[in-house]
């Protein structure tokens, strides 16, 4: 009798699978995928429930956001990876950070001609808050840092440089290596640095110090004061505290994105 | 600490709450006092501290008593602090917890953080000095001892009750939220483990998985925000979502690109698209992943990555190399140009102007003069006049 191919084929496949996995309880990838699909649906429901109760908490409470982000990072989940992710769709975390990203880009662009593309986290925070207006949700420095980390992928040179207890945010694709960042950190204390200070603090030779300073000058991140008593001083406009209180002028705003 | 007065903690008419922070310890100068754990409230007129365990214990100091404030960063085992320097207490000051103090400053220790925000708000209030312009109503306390019954005026009762309820509600909400969050994370963790297991099996070919199923798997990873264990990218390239997005982008960006000379940086695109959307914004990764698919989907735009790492979107019809020829003309006319100058002349962003000049240099049409005054480009006479 001629058995139908279907039956024979299924039997053959099953035998092959059994042969491959002699250990009891070994599960195939397809089976796990089906399991994952079910678990995903359940998770989505759980998340919806969580969102209905606590969505406001995330929107309003920066400390809660930090906790949320840290927990995600610990288990290996990035809630900001995609606007299409569950976290973003249901908790609204995505929109909060992606919009913040836009605001950060605009502030950095508007001030770039002043500070060469380097800005302190404090000043960025102030300017972003100003731009958001009185009735917008509160934004913490932690929020800014997370938004900036996501912006890096756009290839515009966004970087975060730790200096003296705070951070400098870089928003231009200028190459800043370890030597440059170390000099920036040294300059952070007074807002400027000299060749002698670099030599005595970092034990570098003059040539190395000069190269770094000239690079910063070229990139517009440092300004040279040759009239200072003693030797020339290299100032970082990013660290000028007077700039904090200045508004972004209409010209600067126009230069920013349309 | 002798500047503090006992208070009911009720806000007066015309006084507004600015910010509050739990977990704050007060110190009299360098010495610890019994005010170890409380809620610190900043209003437009006063700094109020209420004991977390004993709500009856509440003290305040008018902001006008503050000379200036300083921040003290956190250290190992030490919380961040704000040091508040004070004017001497006035002789007709109402009773407070201390009759005298040898210090003219107090320290606020932020055991549960919040120092940066509080400092910012306090600085603002010190600058604005709203207590001078906002007259407060009569203080409602006829009886100065807060422990004896409180005499309340109508209206204040409602405000106080609302504040208290809000505080309790906030506390309750937060602890409930944390609990629920922890439970949720447990479940998310299971998903992560499962996805790792699946990825391993795919690698070791344990079970045949079709291409369709692979795409499904990647979309699951996308939903959960799990990094693709194989490629390490948090999107799993080639999901349907990104394909759709790429097609949408082609539609949205056609006109803006034409208006900008056929080329835009990815950050410009990010801002443009998200500003237009308003809601359901794209993540930076969504944008990059969609753009990576433009060429393979044969759309009229493409993603281009310059040597510097700068990423741009170009119209297919745009030919950057041809633009270089016109750039060379412009530079020759002016003798030499920096990226800033070129950008202004041509009306493009400095970022893209620089990339074009660098490309022209790479192609041998321009030479650079790199000095502390900046990067300046000249026509490459070595090529043309040999």
Tab-separated table of C-alpha atoms in Angstrom, chain B residues 88-94:
chain	number	residue	atom	x	y	z
B	88	UNK	CA	22.044	86.743	63.579
B	89	UNK	CA	18.675	86.008	65.131
B	90	UNK	CA	16.536	89.060	65.805
B	91	UNK	CA	15.833	89.856	69.433
B	92	UNK	CA	12.067	89.562	69.103
B	93	UNK	CA	12.213	86.190	67.443
B	94	UNK	CA	9.526	83.688	68.399
